[in-house]
Amino acid sequence: MEPELSVVIPTRNRAEQVVRTVGAFLAQTGVDFEVIVVDDGSEDGTSKRLGALRDPRLEVVCQPRGGLAAARNAGLARARGRYVLFNDDDMVPEPGFLQAHLGLHRRYPHAAAVSRTYVPEGFAQEAFACFWRAKTEAGVRGRVDGAVLGWGGFWFASRSLSRVLAETFAPFAGYGWEEHELGWRLWRKGVRPRLALGARAAHEDRPSLEVALAKQRSMGRMAWEFYRLHPHPLVALWTGVHPTSRLYKRLAYPWAKAEQLLQDRRWEEGPGAFRGYRFLLEAAYTRGLLEGS
């Protein structure tokens, strides 16, 4: 008998984290489901650690390193459930998580269910971590259960949709925009991302400014790949590749100023810390955007 829901988790060299996440899924009740972990060329014994769980609902797929999109696509190809949940390996679900996803799909059959993810307090002690926590949760703060998050609301850290509606991810050369590119295709098919308020998951990834800046710079470069796939005016404005957007960003977020902020970081101790972090992230994105043009 086919399961009601397939959980697809891509992972690479994060054995301890993915085992914790999978364990939290296997502890879910009230739902017939399967968990498919795609080990994307790990070298830290990930598959062996997962195999020790010995649960018939768990399938581990090993593949040579192919990237996040390839791993997600491999999991989708193996999925048998009526619904597919793409979940990052550091998104640890709370009890009732899968029931909340299925509950939303019963009310909105043609929607994508977006998890209510949050950064645990223990992961947000330093200034940048506090900023990142506030930033990542801002998009859903105050929203009611089932709220439509808008055509920019597609991020696949933890998201489910009908397997009939699911499409494969386009592989990008670097980090950034893969989820949004798929979201753009789904939105144009009429699929709307809706918040599953009861589907809470802890994002157990300790944020750092250096990693965030590198990702933002990569996203700036990948914006061009997104636009080449979909040369639409809204995509140009959304990603910033539009000439007017690029001119504005070049003037408003010069990398020279960002370097000054990174050299003397005493501002992090003051009330303007969040403003400084926002500028740095925008400057890093702009830098990548201009490099990719």
GROMACS .gro file of C-alpha atoms in nm:
model
  293
    1MET     CA    1   0.000   0.000   0.000
    2GLU     CA    2   0.135   0.342  -0.094
    3PRO     CA    3   0.207   0.587   0.192
    4GLU     CA    4   0.009   0.907   0.223
    5LEU     CA    5   0.320   1.123   0.235
    6SER     CA    6   0.682   1.093   0.119
    7VAL     CA    7   0.949   1.295   0.302
    8VAL     CA    8   1.253   1.370   0.084
    9ILE     CA    9   1.569   1.481   0.266
   10PRO     CA   10   1.890   1.558   0.074
   11THR     CA   11   2.211   1.553   0.276
   12ARG     CA   12   2.588   1.560   0.246
   13ASN     CA   13   2.846   1.510   0.524
   14ARG     CA   14   2.612   1.598   0.811
   15ALA     CA   15   2.557   1.255   0.962
   16GLU     CA   16   2.478   1.366   1.317
   17GLN     CA   17   2.234   1.633   1.204
   18VAL     CA   18   2.045   1.421   0.952
   19VAL     CA   19   2.013   1.133   1.197
   20ARG     CA   20   1.851   1.372   1.446
   21THR     CA   21   1.615   1.507   1.181
   22VAL     CA   22   1.519   1.162   1.053
   23GLY     CA   23   1.463   1.041   1.409
   24ALA     CA   24   1.219   1.326   1.467
   25PHE     CA   25   1.029   1.229   1.152
   26LEU     CA   26   1.015   0.862   1.246
   27ALA     CA   27   0.861   0.967   1.578
   28GLN     CA   28   0.565   1.132   1.399
   29THR     CA   29   0.229   0.963   1.456
   30GLY     CA   30  -0.113   0.952   1.292
   31VAL     CA   31   0.020   0.957   0.934
   32ASP     CA   32   0.122   0.680   0.695
   33PHE     CA   33   0.453   0.804   0.555
   34GLU     CA   34   0.796   0.716   0.422
   35VAL     CA   35   1.128   0.897   0.460
   36ILE     CA   36   1.370   0.903   0.166
   37VAL     CA   37   1.717   1.035   0.246
   38VAL     CA   38   1.940   1.102  -0.053
   39ASP     CA   39   2.306   1.084   0.048
   40ASP     CA   40   2.479   1.310  -0.201
   41GLY     CA   41   2.829   1.162  -0.191
   42SER     CA   42   2.889   1.190   0.184
   43GLU     CA   43   3.225   1.085   0.326
   44ASP     CA   44   3.136   1.087   0.697
   45GLY     CA   45   2.949   0.758   0.730
   46THR     CA   46   2.604   0.914   0.683
   47SER     CA   47   2.450   0.608   0.516
   48LYS     CA   48   2.586   0.371   0.779
   49ARG     CA   49   2.452   0.588   1.062
   50LEU     CA   50   2.111   0.603   0.900
   51GLY     CA   51   2.108   0.230   0.832
   52ALA     CA   52   2.148   0.165   1.203
   53LEU     CA   53   1.801   0.314   1.259
   54ARG     CA   54   1.652  -0.002   1.103
   55ASP     CA   55   1.307   0.135   1.028
   56PRO     CA   56   1.106   0.000   0.731
   57ARG     CA   57   0.971   0.349   0.662
   58LEU     CA   58   1.323   0.476   0.593
   59GLU     CA   59   1.499   0.442   0.258
   60VAL     CA   60   1.854   0.568   0.205
   61VAL     CA   61   1.955   0.645  -0.153
   62CYS     CA   62   2.328   0.687  -0.217
   63GLN     CA   63   2.454   0.874  -0.522
   64PRO     CA   64   2.780   1.034  -0.635
   65ARG     CA   65   2.795   1.401  -0.550
   66GLY     CA   66   2.559   1.580  -0.786
   67GLY     CA   67   2.435   1.880  -0.591
   68LEU     CA   68   2.119   1.974  -0.407
   69ALA     CA   69   1.888   1.977  -0.709
   70ALA     CA   70   2.004   1.633  -0.823
   71ALA     CA   71   1.956   1.494  -0.472
   72ARG     CA   72   1.605   1.633  -0.443
   73ASN     CA   73   1.516   1.505  -0.789
   74ALA     CA   74   1.645   1.158  -0.702
   75GLY     CA   75   1.426   1.155  -0.392
   76LEU     CA   76   1.124   1.272  -0.590
   77ALA     CA   77   1.177   0.991  -0.841
   78ARG     CA   78   1.161   0.736  -0.556
   79ALA     CA   79   0.862   0.891  -0.379
   80ARG     CA   80   0.542   0.684  -0.366
   81GLY     CA   81   0.323   0.904  -0.147
   82ARG     CA   82   0.025   1.109  -0.253
   83TYR     CA   83   0.211   1.413  -0.123
   84VAL     CA   84   0.583   1.492  -0.125
   85LEU     CA   85   0.756   1.693   0.147
   86PHE     CA   86   1.098   1.838   0.065
   87ASN     CA   87   1.278   1.894   0.393
   88ASP     CA   88   1.635   2.011   0.453
   89ASP     CA   89   1.849   1.793   0.677
   90ASP     CA   90   1.865   2.060   0.950
   91MET     CA   91   1.488   2.119   0.973
   92VAL     CA   92   1.380   1.915   1.278
   93PRO     CA   93   1.001   1.868   1.296
   94GLU     CA   94   0.795   1.901   1.613
   95PRO     CA   95   0.519   1.651   1.705
   96GLY     CA   96   0.214   1.685   1.482
   97PHE     CA   97   0.421   1.824   1.195
   98LEU     CA   98   0.308   1.579   0.927
   99GLN     CA   99  -0.053   1.589   1.042
  100ALA     CA  100  -0.051   1.968   0.999
  101HIS     CA  101   0.079   1.932   0.643
  102LEU     CA  102  -0.187   1.681   0.547
  103GLY     CA  103  -0.456   1.889   0.717
  104LEU     CA  104  -0.369   2.187   0.501
  105HIS     CA  105  -0.373   1.976   0.184
  106ARG     CA  106  -0.720   1.847   0.266
  107ARG     CA  107  -0.843   2.207   0.290
  108TYR     CA  108  -0.642   2.334  -0.010
  109PRO     CA  109  -0.574   2.040  -0.247
  110HIS     CA  110  -0.397   2.253  -0.508
  111ALA     CA  111  -0.164   2.436  -0.267
  112ALA     CA  112   0.193   2.391  -0.147
  113ALA     CA  113   0.210   2.367   0.233
  114VAL     CA  114   0.488   2.576   0.388
  115SER     CA  115   0.621   2.474   0.729
  116ARG     CA  116   0.643   2.720   1.018
  117THR     CA  117   1.020   2.709   1.065
  118TYR     CA  118   1.210   2.894   1.334
  119VAL     CA  119   1.563   2.933   1.470
  120PRO     CA  120   1.583   2.795   1.827
  121GLU     CA  121   1.686   3.039   2.097
  122GLY     CA  122   1.998   2.836   2.170
  123PHE     CA  123   2.116   2.901   1.813
  124ALA     CA  124   2.059   3.276   1.832
  125GLN     CA  125   2.276   3.421   2.107
  126GLU     CA  126   2.524   3.637   1.917
  127ALA     CA  127   2.426   3.962   1.741
  128PHE     CA  128   2.420   3.827   1.386
  129ALA     CA  129   2.235   3.512   1.492
  130CYS     CA  130   1.965   3.725   1.654
  131PHE     CA  131   1.937   3.930   1.335
  132TRP     CA  132   1.915   3.617   1.122
  133ARG     CA  133   1.647   3.471   1.343
  134ALA     CA  134   1.435   3.785   1.310
  135LYS     CA  135   1.495   3.801   0.934
  136THR     CA  136   1.405   3.441   0.856
  137GLU     CA  137   1.088   3.447   1.065
  138ALA     CA  138   0.965   3.786   0.940
  139GLY     CA  139   0.793   3.640   0.633
  140VAL     CA  140   0.539   3.441   0.835
  141ARG     CA  141   0.514   3.640   1.159
  142GLY     CA  142   0.152   3.730   1.229
  143ARG     CA  143   0.014   3.515   0.946
  144VAL     CA  144  -0.285   3.291   1.008
  145ASP     CA  145  -0.303   2.922   0.927
  146GLY     CA  146  -0.354   2.869   0.554
  147ALA     CA  147  -0.245   3.223   0.460
  148VAL     CA  148  -0.115   3.262   0.104
  149LEU     CA  149   0.248   3.375   0.123
  150GLY     CA  150   0.269   3.533  -0.221
  151TRP     CA  151   0.448   3.435  -0.540
  152GLY     CA  152   0.782   3.497  -0.370
  153GLY     CA  153   0.692   3.262  -0.085
  154PHE     CA  154   0.842   2.948  -0.234
  155TRP     CA  155   1.138   2.829  -0.032
  156PHE     CA  156   1.189   2.456  -0.003
  157ALA     CA  157   1.365   2.427   0.330
  158SER     CA  158   1.044   2.248   0.434
  159ARG     CA  159   0.754   2.239   0.192
  160SER     CA  160   0.504   1.981   0.067
  161LEU     CA  161   0.277   1.950  -0.233
  162SER     CA  162   0.084   1.689  -0.427
  163ARG     CA  163   0.312   1.447  -0.609
  164VAL     CA  164   0.097   1.505  -0.919
  165LEU     CA  165   0.189   1.875  -0.910
  166ALA     CA  166   0.556   1.826  -0.819
  167GLU     CA  167   0.821   1.912  -1.077
  168THR     CA  168   1.196   1.852  -1.081
  169PHE     CA  169   1.444   2.117  -0.967
  170ALA     CA  170   1.663   2.287  -1.225
  171PRO     CA  171   2.034   2.250  -1.135
  172PHE     CA  172   2.213   2.580  -1.084
  173ALA     CA  173   2.592   2.620  -1.094
  174GLY     CA  174   2.601   2.759  -0.739
  175TYR     CA  175   2.394   2.833  -0.432
  176GLY     CA  176   2.073   3.028  -0.469
  177TRP     CA  177   1.737   3.064  -0.649
  178GLU     CA  178   1.676   2.693  -0.722
  179GLU     CA  179   1.374   2.682  -0.491
  180HIS     CA  180   1.239   3.012  -0.619
  181GLU     CA  181   1.278   2.907  -0.982
  182LEU     CA  182   1.065   2.600  -0.916
  183GLY     CA  183   0.825   2.817  -0.718
  184TRP     CA  184   0.790   3.050  -1.017
  185ARG     CA  185   0.688   2.756  -1.236
  186LEU     CA  186   0.441   2.629  -0.976
  187TRP     CA  187   0.289   2.972  -0.921
  188ARG     CA  188   0.226   3.013  -1.294
  189LYS     CA  189   0.047   2.676  -1.286
  190GLY     CA  190  -0.184   2.808  -1.015
  191VAL     CA  191  -0.014   2.645  -0.716
  192ARG     CA  192  -0.015   2.881  -0.416
  193PRO     CA  193   0.217   2.851  -0.114
  194ARG     CA  194   0.010   2.847   0.206
  195LEU     CA  195   0.137   2.854   0.563
  196ALA     CA  196   0.080   2.536   0.765
  197LEU     CA  197   0.097   2.709   1.102
  198GLY     CA  198   0.093   2.389   1.304
  199ALA     CA  199   0.381   2.235   1.105
  200ARG     CA  200   0.661   2.372   1.321
  201ALA     CA  201   1.023   2.277   1.257
  202ALA     CA  202   1.341   2.397   1.427
  203HIS     CA  203   1.611   2.517   1.186
  204GLU     CA  204   1.915   2.375   1.363
  205ASP     CA  205   2.183   2.553   1.166
  206ARG     CA  206   2.392   2.800   1.363
  207PRO     CA  207   2.410   3.112   1.140
  208SER     CA  208   2.732   3.302   1.075
  209LEU     CA  209   2.786   3.630   0.894
  210GLU     CA  210   3.070   3.492   0.681
  211VAL     CA  211   2.860   3.200   0.549
  212ALA     CA  212   2.562   3.427   0.488
  213LEU     CA  213   2.771   3.673   0.287
  214ALA     CA  214   2.914   3.394   0.071
  215LYS     CA  215   2.563   3.262   0.004
  216GLN     CA  216   2.430   3.606  -0.081
  217ARG     CA  217   2.713   3.665  -0.326
  218SER     CA  218   2.642   3.331  -0.491
  219MET     CA  219   2.271   3.416  -0.508
  220GLY     CA  220   2.358   3.735  -0.691
  221ARG     CA  221   2.544   3.538  -0.954
  222MET     CA  222   2.270   3.273  -0.978
  223ALA     CA  223   2.009   3.541  -1.035
  224TRP     CA  224   2.127   3.547  -1.395
  225GLU     CA  225   2.068   3.174  -1.436
  226PHE     CA  226   1.716   3.221  -1.304
  227TYR     CA  227   1.652   3.505  -1.547
  228ARG     CA  228   1.795   3.315  -1.844
  229LEU     CA  229   1.549   3.034  -1.772
  230HIS     CA  230   1.262   3.281  -1.732
  231PRO     CA  231   1.329   3.612  -1.911
  232HIS     CA  232   1.019   3.772  -1.765
  233PRO     CA  233   1.005   4.138  -1.646
  234LEU     CA  234   0.885   4.031  -1.300
  235VAL     CA  235   1.178   3.790  -1.265
  236ALA     CA  236   1.416   4.067  -1.373
  237LEU     CA  237   1.279   4.300  -1.104
  238TRP     CA  238   1.258   4.027  -0.840
  239THR     CA  239   1.617   3.914  -0.883
  240GLY     CA  240   1.762   4.259  -0.949
  241VAL     CA  241   1.900   4.182  -1.294
  242HIS     CA  242   1.688   4.460  -1.444
  243PRO     CA  243   1.918   4.749  -1.550
  244THR     CA  244   1.740   5.000  -1.325
  245SER     CA  245   1.762   4.763  -1.028
  246ARG     CA  246   2.131   4.702  -1.087
  247LEU     CA  247   2.203   5.072  -1.108
  248TYR     CA  248   2.018   5.137  -0.784
  249LYS     CA  249   2.193   4.851  -0.603
  250ARG     CA  250   2.535   4.958  -0.732
  251LEU     CA  251   2.482   5.307  -0.586
  252ALA     CA  252   2.301   5.207  -0.267
  253TYR     CA  253   2.515   4.907  -0.163
  254PRO     CA  254   2.876   4.964  -0.268
  255TRP     CA  255   3.110   4.683  -0.170
  256ALA     CA  256   3.376   4.935  -0.065
  257LYS     CA  257   3.151   5.045   0.221
  258ALA     CA  258   3.084   4.682   0.311
  259GLU     CA  259   3.458   4.621   0.341
  260GLN     CA  260   3.486   4.914   0.581
  261LEU     CA  261   3.210   4.767   0.797
  262LEU     CA  262   3.381   4.428   0.798
  263GLN     CA  263   3.717   4.576   0.897
  264ASP     CA  264   3.584   4.771   1.196
  265ARG     CA  265   3.296   4.578   1.350
  266ARG     CA  266   3.238   4.784   1.663
  267TRP     CA  267   2.899   4.882   1.516
  268GLU     CA  268   2.777   4.529   1.596
  269GLU     CA  269   2.762   4.624   1.963
  270GLY     CA  270   2.529   4.921   1.906
  271PRO     CA  271   2.160   4.973   1.824
  272GLY     CA  272   2.236   4.991   1.451
  273ALA     CA  273   2.364   4.634   1.426
  274PHE     CA  274   2.062   4.501   1.239
  275ARG     CA  275   2.085   4.788   0.990
  276GLY     CA  276   2.452   4.708   0.933
  277TYR     CA  277   2.382   4.341   0.871
  278ARG     CA  278   2.107   4.424   0.622
  279PHE     CA  279   2.346   4.649   0.432
  280LEU     CA  280   2.619   4.383   0.423
  281LEU     CA  281   2.385   4.116   0.289
  282GLU     CA  282   2.253   4.349   0.021
  283ALA     CA  283   2.607   4.454  -0.070
  284ALA     CA  284   2.719   4.091  -0.101
  285TYR     CA  285   2.420   4.011  -0.321
  286THR     CA  286   2.490   4.318  -0.535
  287ARG     CA  287   2.854   4.215  -0.570
  288GLY     CA  288   2.750   3.875  -0.705
  289LEU     CA  289   2.486   4.034  -0.927
  290LEU     CA  290   2.741   4.262  -1.091
  291GLU     CA  291   2.992   3.978  -1.126
  292GLY     CA  292   2.736   3.767  -1.311
  293SER     CA  293   2.624   4.036  -1.551
   0.00000   0.00000   0.00000
